[in-house]
Amino acid sequence: MPPLNLGDEMPNVAIVTNEGSMKMHEFMKDSWIILFSHPRDYTPVCTTELGRAANLAPEFKKRGVKMIALSCDDADSHNGWIKDVQSHANHVGDFPYPIIADDSREIAKSLGMIDPDESAGAGMPLTCRAVMIFGPDKRLKLSMLYPATTGRNFTEILRVVDSLQLTATKKVATPVDWKVGDKCMVVPSVKKEEEAGLFPKGVETLSVPSGKGYLRMTPMPE
Ligand code: BEZ
């Protein structure tokens, strides 16, 4: 299976998790999904990331995003590791998302999540820190790849979810460092004569030396 490109459907692979076995599409149903991979259980950066993700779970839930992690160890190992993660992150209660047990690396390999610079020894590669966000149509909307040595910023991940969900239904794009409530850009495919109907709050066209009116700002649509 070739690695996923934006727009590709998540393959309906069988997954074993610390919460049981299922097919990926059964887990996804018609929800937004975040799948994030980790190199290994009981490693320091991964422990901080899983804890942060657990503490942010209510924010993902508020946005209708189901979370699922993946790490290259088995389900028993995941269950033991979760206790460390919760202790380190001061997370109490049920752990809010399952972790795929990919000890064979089959899923990681098929999704292009392998880090060529990291190895578990004996020829076994490790996964990088991949983030894949899927829409309710099970198609890949966003992908990020970080090496094992660089932890991710989960506040940024929530920010991109906000952008993806807004731009899925409105003809806007979100500019640099955008956050909810900020002005948006009108996408280039919108014609001048369509602006008033699509953007009742108004469109401001910024002037640039080229004289081309492509920098069009509008308040964030409801
Ligand atoms: C970590 O999670 O800290 C880590 C895992 C594998 C390689 C480097 C760092």
Short mmCIF file of C-alpha atoms and ligand atoms in Angstrom, two decimals:
data_model
loop_
_atom_site.label_atom_id
_atom_site.label_comp_id
_atom_site.label_asym_id
_atom_site.label_seq_id
_atom_site.Cartn_x
_atom_site.Cartn_y
_atom_site.Cartn_z
CA MET A 1 0.00 0.00 0.00
CA PRO A 2 1.57 3.40 -0.92
CA PRO A 3 1.70 6.06 1.82
CA LEU A 4 -1.37 8.27 2.01
CA ASN A 5 -1.57 11.54 0.14
CA LEU A 6 -4.03 14.30 0.97
CA GLY A 7 -7.45 13.23 -0.26
CA ASP A 8 -6.75 9.49 0.01
CA GLU A 9 -9.13 7.32 2.01
CA MET A 10 -7.79 5.69 5.17
CA PRO A 11 -7.49 1.96 4.35
CA ASN A 12 -9.86 -0.24 6.32
CA VAL A 13 -7.03 -2.09 8.09
CA ALA A 14 -7.59 -4.40 11.04
CA ILE A 15 -6.27 -2.77 14.21
CA VAL A 16 -5.41 -4.20 17.61
CA THR A 17 -5.55 -1.61 20.37
CA ASN A 18 -5.28 -1.64 24.15
CA GLU A 19 -9.10 -1.31 24.13
CA GLY A 20 -9.72 -4.25 21.76
CA SER A 21 -9.58 -5.18 18.08
CA MET A 22 -11.62 -3.72 15.25
CA LYS A 23 -11.44 -2.51 11.66
CA MET A 24 -10.30 1.06 11.21
CA HIS A 25 -13.51 2.18 9.48
CA GLU A 26 -15.55 0.76 12.34
CA PHE A 27 -13.56 2.99 14.69
CA MET A 28 -13.79 6.04 12.41
CA LYS A 29 -17.51 5.80 11.62
CA ASP A 30 -18.35 9.23 10.19
CA SER A 31 -16.34 11.30 12.63
CA TRP A 32 -13.35 13.58 12.24
CA ILE A 33 -10.31 11.54 13.32
CA ILE A 34 -6.83 12.32 14.56
CA LEU A 35 -4.33 9.46 14.29
CA PHE A 36 -0.98 10.22 15.88
CA SER A 37 1.96 7.85 15.95
CA HIS A 38 4.79 7.51 18.45
CA PRO A 39 8.12 5.71 18.21
CA ARG A 40 7.84 3.57 21.33
CA ASP A 41 6.22 3.02 24.70
CA TYR A 42 8.17 4.08 27.77
CA THR A 43 10.14 6.79 25.97
CA PRO A 44 10.37 10.33 27.32
CA VAL A 45 9.05 12.62 24.59
CA CYS A 46 6.23 10.21 23.72
CA THR A 47 5.17 10.17 27.37
CA THR A 48 4.84 13.97 27.41
CA GLU A 49 2.91 13.96 24.13
CA LEU A 50 0.42 11.29 25.16
CA GLY A 51 -0.20 13.13 28.43
CA ARG A 52 -0.81 16.44 26.69
CA ALA A 53 -3.15 14.75 24.22
CA ALA A 54 -5.05 13.14 27.11
CA ASN A 55 -5.46 16.47 28.89
CA LEU A 56 -6.66 18.09 25.64
CA ALA A 57 -9.15 15.29 24.90
CA PRO A 58 -12.16 17.45 25.94
CA GLU A 59 -11.08 20.04 23.34
CA PHE A 60 -10.93 17.40 20.60
CA LYS A 61 -14.31 16.04 21.73
CA LYS A 62 -15.84 19.53 21.58
CA ARG A 63 -14.77 19.67 17.92
CA GLY A 64 -16.18 16.18 17.20
CA VAL A 65 -12.71 14.69 16.67
CA LYS A 66 -12.07 11.08 17.78
CA MET A 67 -8.51 10.42 18.86
CA ILE A 68 -6.39 7.33 18.30
CA ALA A 69 -2.64 6.88 18.87
CA LEU A 70 -0.23 4.27 17.51
CA SER A 71 2.99 2.97 19.01
CA CYS A 72 5.27 0.10 18.07
CA ASP A 73 4.64 -2.08 21.12
CA ASP A 74 1.93 -4.51 22.13
CA ALA A 75 -1.35 -3.78 23.90
CA ASP A 76 -0.18 -5.00 27.32
CA SER A 77 2.79 -2.66 27.09
CA HIS A 78 0.44 0.22 26.17
CA ASN A 79 -1.74 -0.46 29.23
CA GLY A 80 1.28 -0.41 31.53
CA TRP A 81 2.70 2.74 29.91
CA ILE A 82 -0.62 4.62 30.20
CA LYS A 83 -0.21 4.57 34.00
CA ASP A 84 3.11 6.42 33.65
CA VAL A 85 1.59 8.85 31.13
CA GLN A 86 -1.32 9.67 33.44
CA SER A 87 0.93 10.06 36.45
CA HIS A 88 3.33 12.35 34.59
CA ALA A 89 0.51 14.50 33.12
CA ASN A 90 -1.68 14.52 36.25
CA HIS A 91 -4.45 12.98 34.17
CA VAL A 92 -7.09 11.20 36.21
CA GLY A 93 -9.94 8.92 35.19
CA ASP A 94 -10.31 6.77 32.12
CA PHE A 95 -7.64 7.22 29.48
CA PRO A 96 -9.50 9.07 26.72
CA TYR A 97 -8.27 7.34 23.57
CA PRO A 98 -7.04 3.93 22.40
CA ILE A 99 -3.47 3.19 21.30
CA ILE A 100 -2.92 0.91 18.31
CA ALA A 101 -0.45 -1.90 19.05
CA ASP A 102 1.71 -1.96 15.92
CA ASP A 103 4.53 -4.19 17.13
CA SER A 104 4.86 -5.65 13.59
CA ARG A 105 5.13 -2.08 12.12
CA GLU A 106 2.74 -3.18 9.37
CA ILE A 107 0.37 -0.23 9.78
CA ALA A 108 3.18 2.29 10.26
CA LYS A 109 4.92 1.04 7.11
CA SER A 110 1.75 1.11 5.06
CA LEU A 111 0.97 4.69 6.10
CA GLY A 112 4.53 6.00 5.58
CA MET A 113 5.16 6.60 9.28
CA ILE A 114 8.63 5.06 9.57
CA ASP A 115 11.56 7.23 10.77
CA PRO A 116 14.67 6.14 8.81
CA ASP A 117 16.99 7.55 11.51
CA GLU A 118 15.54 5.55 14.40
CA SER A 119 15.80 1.84 15.07
CA ALA A 120 14.71 -0.46 17.87
CA GLY A 121 17.62 -2.78 17.04
CA ALA A 122 17.52 -6.18 15.30
CA GLY A 123 16.51 -4.44 12.08
CA MET A 124 13.23 -3.19 13.55
CA PRO A 125 12.51 0.42 12.54
CA LEU A 126 10.64 2.91 14.71
CA THR A 127 7.78 5.16 13.74
CA CYS A 128 8.16 8.89 13.45
CA ARG A 129 5.73 11.31 15.05
CA ALA A 130 3.05 11.42 12.38
CA VAL A 131 -0.22 13.30 12.72
CA MET A 132 -2.99 12.41 10.29
CA ILE A 133 -6.34 14.16 10.42
CA PHE A 134 -9.22 12.57 8.52
CA GLY A 135 -12.58 14.10 7.70
CA PRO A 136 -15.96 12.38 8.17
CA ASP A 137 -15.48 11.02 4.62
CA LYS A 138 -12.42 9.08 5.94
CA ARG A 139 -10.14 11.02 3.60
CA LEU A 140 -6.85 12.52 4.70
CA LYS A 141 -7.20 16.27 5.24
CA LEU A 142 -3.84 17.04 6.86
CA SER A 143 -0.60 15.25 7.58
CA MET A 144 2.48 16.26 9.59
CA LEU A 145 5.68 14.27 10.02
CA TYR A 146 8.10 14.99 12.84
CA PRO A 147 11.25 13.01 13.64
CA ALA A 148 11.38 11.02 16.88
CA THR A 149 13.59 13.65 18.49
CA THR A 150 11.09 16.54 18.13
CA GLY A 151 7.87 16.57 20.14
CA ARG A 152 4.75 18.04 18.61
CA ASN A 153 2.70 21.07 19.67
CA PHE A 154 -0.84 19.88 20.40
CA THR A 155 -2.14 23.45 20.65
CA GLU A 156 -1.11 23.82 17.00
CA ILE A 157 -2.90 20.57 16.18
CA LEU A 158 -6.14 21.94 17.66
CA ARG A 159 -5.61 25.14 15.68
CA VAL A 160 -5.33 23.22 12.41
CA VAL A 161 -8.47 21.24 13.28
CA ASP A 162 -10.29 24.57 13.65
CA SER A 163 -9.00 25.68 10.26
CA LEU A 164 -9.82 22.37 8.56
CA GLN A 165 -13.37 22.32 9.93
CA LEU A 166 -14.03 25.94 8.96
CA THR A 167 -12.56 25.68 5.47
CA ALA A 168 -14.38 22.39 4.80
CA THR A 169 -17.66 24.30 4.50
CA LYS A 170 -16.80 27.97 3.84
CA LYS A 171 -14.98 29.41 0.85
CA VAL A 172 -12.20 30.83 2.97
CA ALA A 173 -8.61 29.96 3.82
CA THR A 174 -6.89 30.79 7.09
CA PRO A 175 -3.76 32.97 6.95
CA VAL A 176 -0.51 32.70 8.84
CA ASP A 177 -0.88 32.23 12.61
CA TRP A 178 -4.68 32.38 12.30
CA LYS A 179 -6.79 31.42 15.26
CA VAL A 180 -10.54 31.18 15.79
CA GLY A 181 -12.14 34.63 15.59
CA ASP A 182 -9.45 36.14 13.35
CA LYS A 183 -10.16 37.38 9.85
CA CYS A 184 -9.94 34.86 7.00
CA MET A 185 -8.87 35.11 3.37
CA VAL A 186 -11.34 34.65 0.53
CA VAL A 187 -10.17 31.71 -1.61
CA PRO A 188 -8.93 32.61 -5.11
CA SER A 189 -11.71 30.63 -6.85
CA VAL A 190 -14.38 33.05 -5.57
CA LYS A 191 -15.27 35.61 -8.26
CA LYS A 192 -15.64 39.29 -7.38
CA GLU A 193 -19.36 39.17 -8.21
CA GLU A 194 -19.87 36.29 -5.76
CA GLU A 195 -18.33 38.11 -2.78
CA ALA A 196 -21.45 39.90 -1.55
CA GLY A 197 -23.59 36.75 -1.56
CA LEU A 198 -20.97 34.56 0.07
CA PHE A 199 -19.62 37.05 2.59
CA PRO A 200 -22.41 39.26 3.96
CA LYS A 201 -20.04 40.67 6.61
CA GLY A 202 -18.00 42.25 3.83
CA VAL A 203 -14.74 41.73 1.98
CA GLU A 204 -11.74 44.06 2.17
CA THR A 205 -9.29 43.87 -0.73
CA LEU A 206 -5.80 44.85 0.39
CA SER A 207 -3.68 46.86 -2.00
CA VAL A 208 -0.33 45.49 -3.14
CA PRO A 209 2.28 46.87 -5.59
CA SER A 210 1.19 44.45 -8.33
CA GLY A 211 -2.30 45.93 -8.23
CA LYS A 212 -3.71 42.42 -8.27
CA GLY A 213 -6.65 42.14 -5.88
CA TYR A 214 -5.90 38.70 -4.50
CA LEU A 215 -5.49 39.59 -0.82
CA ARG A 216 -9.13 39.56 0.18
CA MET A 217 -9.96 39.54 3.90
CA THR A 218 -13.32 38.77 5.45
CA PRO A 219 -14.47 38.33 9.05
CA MET A 220 -14.53 34.68 10.07
CA PRO A 221 -17.80 33.24 8.70
CA GLU A 222 -20.27 31.81 11.25
C1 BEZ B 1 11.28 9.83 22.92
O1 BEZ B 1 10.08 9.63 22.92
O2 BEZ B 1 11.80 10.52 23.79
C2 BEZ B 1 12.15 9.27 21.84
C3 BEZ B 1 11.82 8.07 21.23
C4 BEZ B 1 12.66 7.56 20.24
C5 BEZ B 1 13.79 8.27 19.85
C6 BEZ B 1 14.10 9.47 20.45
C7 BEZ B 1 13.27 9.98 21.46
#
